Structures are given as C-alpha cells and as structure tokens.
PDB file of C-alpha atoms in Angstrom:
ATOM      1  CA  MET A 780     -20.406  12.915 -18.506  1.00 38.00           C
ATOM      2  CA  VAL A 781     -19.585   9.209 -18.773  1.00 39.00           C
ATOM      3  CA  THR A 782     -19.168   7.869 -22.285  1.00 38.00           C
ATOM      4  CA  ARG A 783     -20.404   4.451 -23.338  1.00 37.00           C
ATOM      5  CA  ALA A 784     -16.874   3.310 -24.224  1.00 42.00           C
ATOM      6  CA  SER A 785     -15.677   3.827 -20.649  1.00 44.00           C
ATOM      7  CA  THR A 786     -18.466   1.921 -18.907  1.00 44.00           C
ATOM      8  CA  VAL A 787     -19.280  -1.725 -18.588  1.00 46.00           C
ATOM      9  CA  PRO A 788     -22.517  -3.451 -17.679  1.00 43.00           C
ATOM     10  CA  THR A 789     -22.460  -4.661 -14.117  1.00 41.00           C
ATOM     11  CA  GLN A 790     -22.695  -8.332 -13.234  1.00 45.00           C
ATOM     12  CA  GLY A 791     -22.668 -10.244  -9.968  1.00 43.00           C
ATOM     13  CA  ALA A 792     -20.268  -8.607  -7.510  1.00 44.00           C
ATOM     14  CA  LEU A 793     -19.993  -5.567  -9.775  1.00 46.00           C
ATOM     15  CA  GLU A 794     -23.631  -4.532  -9.550  1.00 43.00           C
ATOM     16  CA  SER A 795     -24.398  -1.013  -8.510  1.00 38.00           C
ATOM     17  CA  PRO A 796     -27.606   0.995  -8.275  1.00 37.00           C
ATOM     18  CA  LYS A 797     -26.312   3.240 -11.076  1.00 42.00           C
ATOM     19  CA  GLY A 798     -26.331   0.384 -13.604  1.00 51.00           C
ATOM     20  CA  ASP A 799     -23.027   0.889 -15.396  1.00 69.00           C
ATOM     21  CA  VAL A 800     -19.655   1.478 -13.769  1.00 79.00           C
ATOM     22  CA  SER A 801     -16.371   2.631 -15.277  1.00 91.00           C
ATOM     23  CA  LYS A 802     -13.728   0.064 -16.185  1.00 92.00           C
ATOM     24  CA  GLU A 803     -11.585   1.388 -13.366  1.00 92.00           C
ATOM     25  CA  GLU A 804     -14.371   0.861 -10.827  1.00 94.00           C
ATOM     26  CA  ALA A 805     -15.134  -2.582 -12.207  1.00 96.00           C
ATOM     27  CA  ALA A 806     -11.436  -3.497 -12.037  1.00 96.00           C
ATOM     28  CA  GLU A 807     -11.262  -2.313  -8.411  1.00 95.00           C
ATOM     29  CA  GLN A 808     -14.278  -4.478  -7.573  1.00 96.00           C
ATOM     30  CA  ILE A 809     -12.686  -7.496  -9.265  1.00 97.00           C
ATOM     31  CA  ILE A 810      -9.488  -6.977  -7.276  1.00 96.00           C
ATOM     32  CA  LYS A 811     -11.370  -6.434  -4.015  1.00 95.00           C
ATOM     33  CA  HIS A 812     -13.481  -9.562  -4.515  1.00 96.00           C
ATOM     34  CA  ASN A 813     -10.455 -11.732  -5.322  1.00 96.00           C
ATOM     35  CA  VAL A 814      -8.373 -10.327  -2.467  1.00 95.00           C
ATOM     36  CA  LEU A 815     -11.079 -11.617  -0.124  1.00 94.00           C
ATOM     37  CA  TRP A 816     -11.013 -15.037  -1.806  1.00 95.00           C
ATOM     38  CA  SER A 817      -7.237 -15.048  -1.566  1.00 92.00           C
ATOM     39  CA  ALA A 818      -7.344 -14.281   2.155  1.00 90.00           C
ATOM     40  CA  GLY A 819      -9.687 -17.257   2.485  1.00 89.00           C
ATOM     41  CA  ALA A 820      -7.194 -19.409   0.591  1.00 89.00           C
ATOM     42  CA  GLY A 821      -4.552 -18.394   3.120  1.00 83.00           C
ATOM     43  CA  VAL A 822      -6.629 -20.009   5.861  1.00 84.00           C
ATOM     44  CA  ILE A 823      -6.293 -23.474   4.308  1.00 83.00           C
ATOM     45  CA  PRO A 824      -4.438 -25.492   6.950  1.00 77.00           C
ATOM     46  CA  LEU A 825      -2.216 -27.479   4.566  1.00 76.00           C
ATOM     47  CA  PRO A 826       1.109 -26.006   3.430  1.00 73.00           C
ATOM     48  CA  LEU A 827       1.457 -25.726  -0.345  1.00 77.00           C
ATOM     49  CA  LEU A 828      -2.297 -26.196  -0.793  1.00 84.00           C
ATOM     50  CA  ASP A 829      -2.755 -22.652   0.516  1.00 82.00           C
ATOM     51  CA  ALA A 830      -0.269 -21.367  -2.082  1.00 81.00           C
ATOM     52  CA  ALA A 831      -1.924 -23.367  -4.861  1.00 86.00           C
ATOM     53  CA  ALA A 832      -5.341 -22.000  -3.903  1.00 90.00           C
ATOM     54  CA  THR A 833      -3.975 -18.439  -3.868  1.00 88.00           C
ATOM     55  CA  ALA A 834      -2.461 -18.975  -7.329  1.00 88.00           C
ATOM     56  CA  ALA A 835      -5.806 -20.284  -8.595  1.00 92.00           C
ATOM     57  CA  VAL A 836      -7.556 -17.168  -7.274  1.00 94.00           C
ATOM     58  CA  GLN A 837      -4.987 -14.948  -8.997  1.00 92.00           C
ATOM     59  CA  ILE A 838      -5.419 -16.761 -12.311  1.00 92.00           C
ATOM     60  CA  ARG A 839      -9.188 -16.386 -12.023  1.00 95.00           C
ATOM     61  CA  MET A 840      -8.777 -12.671 -11.235  1.00 96.00           C
ATOM     62  CA  LEU A 841      -6.502 -12.166 -14.241  1.00 95.00           C
ATOM     63  CA  LYS A 842      -9.075 -13.902 -16.457  1.00 95.00           C
ATOM     64  CA  GLN A 843     -11.751 -11.518 -15.163  1.00 97.00           C
ATOM     65  CA  LEU A 844      -9.514  -8.487 -15.711  1.00 96.00           C
ATOM     66  CA  ALA A 845      -8.542  -9.708 -19.191  1.00 96.00           C
ATOM     67  CA  ASP A 846     -12.221 -10.072 -20.059  1.00 96.00           C
ATOM     68  CA  LEU A 847     -12.931  -6.580 -18.716  1.00 97.00           C
ATOM     69  CA  TYR A 848     -10.135  -5.018 -20.777  1.00 96.00           C
ATOM     70  CA  GLU A 849     -10.796  -7.318 -23.765  1.00 95.00           C
ATOM     71  CA  VAL A 850      -7.307  -8.824 -23.652  1.00 94.00           C
ATOM     72  CA  PRO A 851      -6.819 -12.386 -24.971  1.00 92.00           C
ATOM     73  CA  PHE A 852      -6.258 -14.769 -22.053  1.00 90.00           C
ATOM     74  CA  ARG A 853      -3.662 -17.561 -22.065  1.00 82.00           C
ATOM     75  CA  GLU A 854      -3.431 -19.495 -18.810  1.00 82.00           C
ATOM     76  CA  ASP A 855      -0.022 -20.997 -19.600  1.00 81.00           C
ATOM     77  CA  ARG A 856       1.442 -17.510 -20.025  1.00 82.00           C
ATOM     78  CA  ILE A 857      -0.213 -16.288 -16.819  1.00 83.00           C
ATOM     79  CA  LYS A 858       1.427 -18.936 -14.627  1.00 80.00           C
ATOM     80  CA  ASN A 859       4.888 -17.966 -15.867  1.00 79.00           C
ATOM     81  CA  ILE A 860       4.194 -14.257 -15.426  1.00 81.00           C
ATOM     82  CA  CYS A 861       2.872 -14.648 -11.875  1.00 78.00           C
ATOM     83  CA  THR A 862       5.828 -16.818 -10.909  1.00 76.00           C
ATOM     84  CA  SER A 863       8.235 -14.196 -12.279  1.00 77.00           C
ATOM     85  CA  LEU A 864       6.414 -11.370 -10.503  1.00 75.00           C
ATOM     86  CA  VAL A 865       6.412 -13.092  -7.119  1.00 73.00           C
ATOM     87  CA  ALA A 866      10.030 -14.231  -7.529  1.00 72.00           C
ATOM     88  CA  GLY A 867      10.937 -10.600  -8.143  1.00 67.00           C
ATOM     89  CA  LEU A 868      10.001  -9.757  -4.553  1.00 67.00           C
ATOM     90  CA  GLY A 869      13.265 -11.379  -3.493  1.00 62.00           C
ATOM     91  CA  ALA A 870      14.422 -13.969  -1.003  1.00 56.00           C
ATOM     92  CA  PRO A 871      13.463 -12.132   2.207  1.00 59.00           C
ATOM     93  CA  VAL A 872       9.810 -11.779   1.228  1.00 63.00           C
ATOM     94  CA  LEU A 873       9.528 -15.210  -0.377  1.00 61.00           C
ATOM     95  CA  GLY A 874      11.331 -16.814   2.555  1.00 59.00           C
ATOM     96  CA  GLY A 875       8.928 -15.159   4.959  1.00 63.00           C
ATOM     97  CA  ILE A 876       5.890 -16.349   3.036  1.00 63.00           C
ATOM     98  CA  ALA A 877       7.312 -19.883   2.782  1.00 64.00           C
ATOM     99  CA  ALA A 878       8.093 -19.868   6.505  1.00 63.00           C
ATOM    100  CA  ILE A 879       4.560 -18.770   7.347  1.00 63.00           C
ATOM    101  CA  SER A 880       3.128 -21.544   5.190  1.00 63.00           C
ATOM    102  CA  SER A 881       5.493 -24.230   6.461  1.00 63.00           C
ATOM    103  CA  ILE A 882       4.935 -23.332  10.119  1.00 63.00           C
ATOM    104  CA  LYS A 883       1.612 -25.099   9.663  1.00 65.00           C
ATOM    105  CA  PHE A 884       3.581 -28.343  10.097  1.00 64.00           C
ATOM    106  CA  VAL A 885       4.251 -27.528  13.775  1.00 65.00           C
ATOM    107  CA  PRO A 886       1.532 -29.261  15.807  1.00 70.00           C
ATOM    108  CA  VAL A 887      -1.097 -27.104  17.532  1.00 68.00           C
ATOM    109  CA  VAL A 888       0.767 -23.773  17.631  1.00 68.00           C
ATOM    110  CA  GLY A 889       1.874 -23.750  13.977  1.00 65.00           C
ATOM    111  CA  PRO A 890      -1.565 -23.665  12.375  1.00 65.00           C
ATOM    112  CA  LEU A 891      -2.684 -20.963  14.795  1.00 66.00           C
ATOM    113  CA  LEU A 892       0.308 -18.736  14.022  1.00 67.00           C
ATOM    114  CA  ALA A 893      -0.093 -19.294  10.281  1.00 62.00           C
ATOM    115  CA  LEU A 894      -3.790 -18.497  10.559  1.00 64.00           C
ATOM    116  CA  LEU A 895      -2.830 -15.033  11.763  1.00 68.00           C
ATOM    117  CA  ALA A 896      -0.263 -14.306   9.037  1.00 68.00           C
ATOM    118  CA  MET A 897      -0.953 -16.311   5.875  1.00 75.00           C
ATOM    119  CA  PRO A 898      -4.310 -14.758   4.874  1.00 83.00           C
ATOM    120  CA  GLY A 899      -2.726 -11.284   4.867  1.00 83.00           C
ATOM    121  CA  SER A 900       0.225 -12.411   2.751  1.00 83.00           C
ATOM    122  CA  SER A 901      -2.040 -14.168   0.251  1.00 86.00           C
ATOM    123  CA  ALA A 902      -4.326 -11.149   0.030  1.00 91.00           C
ATOM    124  CA  ALA A 903      -1.414  -8.711  -0.393  1.00 90.00           C
ATOM    125  CA  LEU A 904       0.062 -10.764  -3.248  1.00 89.00           C
ATOM    126  CA  THR A 905      -3.297 -10.916  -5.018  1.00 93.00           C
ATOM    127  CA  TYR A 906      -3.794  -7.182  -4.520  1.00 95.00           C
ATOM    128  CA  ALA A 907      -0.383  -6.442  -6.057  1.00 92.00           C
ATOM    129  CA  VAL A 908      -0.936  -8.756  -9.032  1.00 93.00           C
ATOM    130  CA  GLY A 909      -4.306  -7.145  -9.702  1.00 95.00           C
ATOM    131  CA  LYS A 910      -3.032  -3.573  -9.444  1.00 96.00           C
ATOM    132  CA  VAL A 911      -0.061  -4.199 -11.728  1.00 94.00           C
ATOM    133  CA  PHE A 912      -2.207  -5.817 -14.408  1.00 95.00           C
ATOM    134  CA  VAL A 913      -4.929  -3.169 -14.263  1.00 96.00           C
ATOM    135  CA  GLN A 914      -2.276  -0.530 -14.934  1.00 95.00           C
ATOM    136  CA  HIS A 915      -0.805  -2.638 -17.759  1.00 94.00           C
ATOM    137  CA  PHE A 916      -4.158  -3.392 -19.408  1.00 95.00           C
ATOM    138  CA  ALA A 917      -5.390   0.201 -19.016  1.00 94.00           C
ATOM    139  CA  SER A 918      -2.339   1.399 -20.950  1.00 93.00           C
ATOM    140  CA  GLY A 919      -3.130  -0.990 -23.814  1.00 93.00           C
ATOM    141  CA  GLY A 920      -0.854  -3.850 -22.778  1.00 92.00           C
ATOM    142  CA  THR A 921      -1.498  -7.556 -23.206  1.00 91.00           C
ATOM    143  CA  PHE A 922      -0.138 -10.724 -21.624  1.00 90.00           C
ATOM    144  CA  LEU A 923       2.225 -11.132 -24.575  1.00 88.00           C
ATOM    145  CA  ASP A 924       3.979  -7.805 -24.048  1.00 90.00           C
ATOM    146  CA  PHE A 925       4.014  -7.924 -20.236  1.00 90.00           C
ATOM    147  CA  ASP A 926       7.558  -7.736 -18.839  1.00 89.00           C
ATOM    148  CA  PRO A 927       7.741  -8.791 -15.155  1.00 86.00           C
ATOM    149  CA  LYS A 928      11.236  -7.329 -14.782  1.00 86.00           C
ATOM    150  CA  ALA A 929      10.059  -3.908 -15.960  1.00 89.00           C
ATOM    151  CA  VAL A 930       7.336  -3.732 -13.287  1.00 88.00           C
ATOM    152  CA  ARG A 931       9.288  -5.368 -10.443  1.00 86.00           C
ATOM    153  CA  GLU A 932       9.627  -2.157  -8.418  1.00 88.00           C
ATOM    154  CA  HIS A 933       5.977  -1.191  -8.961  1.00 91.00           C
ATOM    155  CA  PHE A 934       4.881  -4.716  -7.988  1.00 88.00           C
ATOM    156  CA  ALA A 935       6.919  -4.568  -4.762  1.00 86.00           C
ATOM    157  CA  LYS A 936       5.337  -1.189  -3.947  1.00 91.00           C
ATOM    158  CA  GLN A 937       1.853  -2.587  -4.603  1.00 92.00           C
ATOM    159  CA  TYR A 938       2.631  -5.625  -2.422  1.00 87.00           C
ATOM    160  CA  GLU A 939       3.579  -3.323   0.471  1.00 88.00           C
ATOM    161  CA  GLU A 940       0.439  -1.260  -0.153  1.00 92.00           C
ATOM    162  CA  GLY A 941      -1.583  -4.490  -0.197  1.00 89.00           C
ATOM    163  CA  LYS A 942      -0.102  -5.569   3.143  1.00 83.00           C
ATOM    164  CA  LEU A 943      -1.050  -2.214   4.637  1.00 87.00           C
ATOM    165  CA  ALA A 944      -4.546  -2.248   3.124  1.00 82.00           C
ATOM    166  CA  THR A 945      -5.290  -5.810   4.227  1.00 77.00           C
ATOM    167  CA  SER A 946      -3.906  -5.242   7.723  1.00 73.00           C
ATOM    168  CA  LYS A 947      -6.401  -2.403   8.106  1.00 72.00           C
ATOM    169  CA  GLY A 948      -9.190  -4.592   6.755  1.00 63.00           C
ATOM    170  CA  LYS A 949      -9.464  -2.628   3.538  1.00 51.00           C
ATOM    171  CA  THR A 950      -8.775  -3.683  -0.030  1.00 46.00           C
ATOM    172  CA  GLU A 951      -8.949  -0.272  -1.633  1.00 45.00           C
ATOM    173  CA  SER A 952      -6.154   2.252  -1.528  1.00 44.00           C
ATOM    174  CA  ALA A 953      -5.453   5.834  -2.258  1.00 42.00           C
ATOM    175  CA  PRO A 954      -4.625   6.575  -5.886  1.00 43.00           C
ATOM    176  CA  THR A 955      -1.015   5.810  -6.750  1.00 44.00           C
ATOM    177  CA  SER A 956       1.238   7.454  -9.258  1.00 41.00           C
TER     178      SER A 956
END
C-alpha cells in the first residue's frame, strides 16, 4: 500500500496513468528528462557553450529535485557544489571531456568527432549529479550539509554507470547499493 507521504502529484513529464508516483519514481523521471536535455546540450557546436548549457541543465535538475524533496534551493551554493563534484573526477576524466569539447575547433572533422562523444559525456555527468543528490536528499540531506569530498567515490561510480547507460541509449539503471 502506498502512503500519501511517499507520493507526489504528477506534472508534465512525470504524468502517469496511475495519478501519483513515489518520490523515487518522480526523481528518476526528473533525472531521465534532464539527461536527455544534457545530451542535447552536448551537441552545441561551440566549445565552452556546450559546457555552460550542460551546467544550466544540471542546475535546473537540482532545482526540480530540491522542490521534490522540499529542500531549500540556493543557486550560488549549487554552482560551487557541482564544480567540486566534477573536479573530483580527476584530471584524466576532466582532460578527456575538455579535449572532446575543444576538438570542435578543428575544422570539419572536429565538430563531427565531438558530436559523437560530447553528448554522452554531458549526459553521464548529469546522470551522476542527479543520482548523488537523490541519495543525499532521500537521506534527509540539504545543500548546506552536502560534502562533495565525502561522495567523490560514489559520484565517480555513478558517472561510469551514466556513461554505460547513455551508451546503451538508456537513462535508467539497475538499483545500486
């Protein structure tokens, strides 16, 4: 039996024939929807603009998740947190993402190569950000008590899972521990 406290009214992309969905299902739909937007942002042909668009999608997703979990939202705090999370992936991953984005400067071939790789990287990052924050919010956390260093390993695991899920054309994954 589903209790009223664990369901939310559906809106827009979250609508279902059943009417109400659990917070977990609603959060998964929010992540899935924003992963698709993020992949679209990765298609933007201008280096740096693609990264800015992906960041904007992630901020929007975090606002939606904060609203779902009734967590106060502070955009200034979010930007710092996301930067710390992504930086925690390390130089090899960040260098690869930067190289993919900057290859767009190479005439003709560059944009085509980036078109193949950048949407997946953008989507995987958004997937990981969403998954980490859903876990944090579900356990009663807020943006103020979020510690990027404490979740660095979990974020890296979710990023790898996101790469796998997006490469298969899926944005949902098997339950994780």
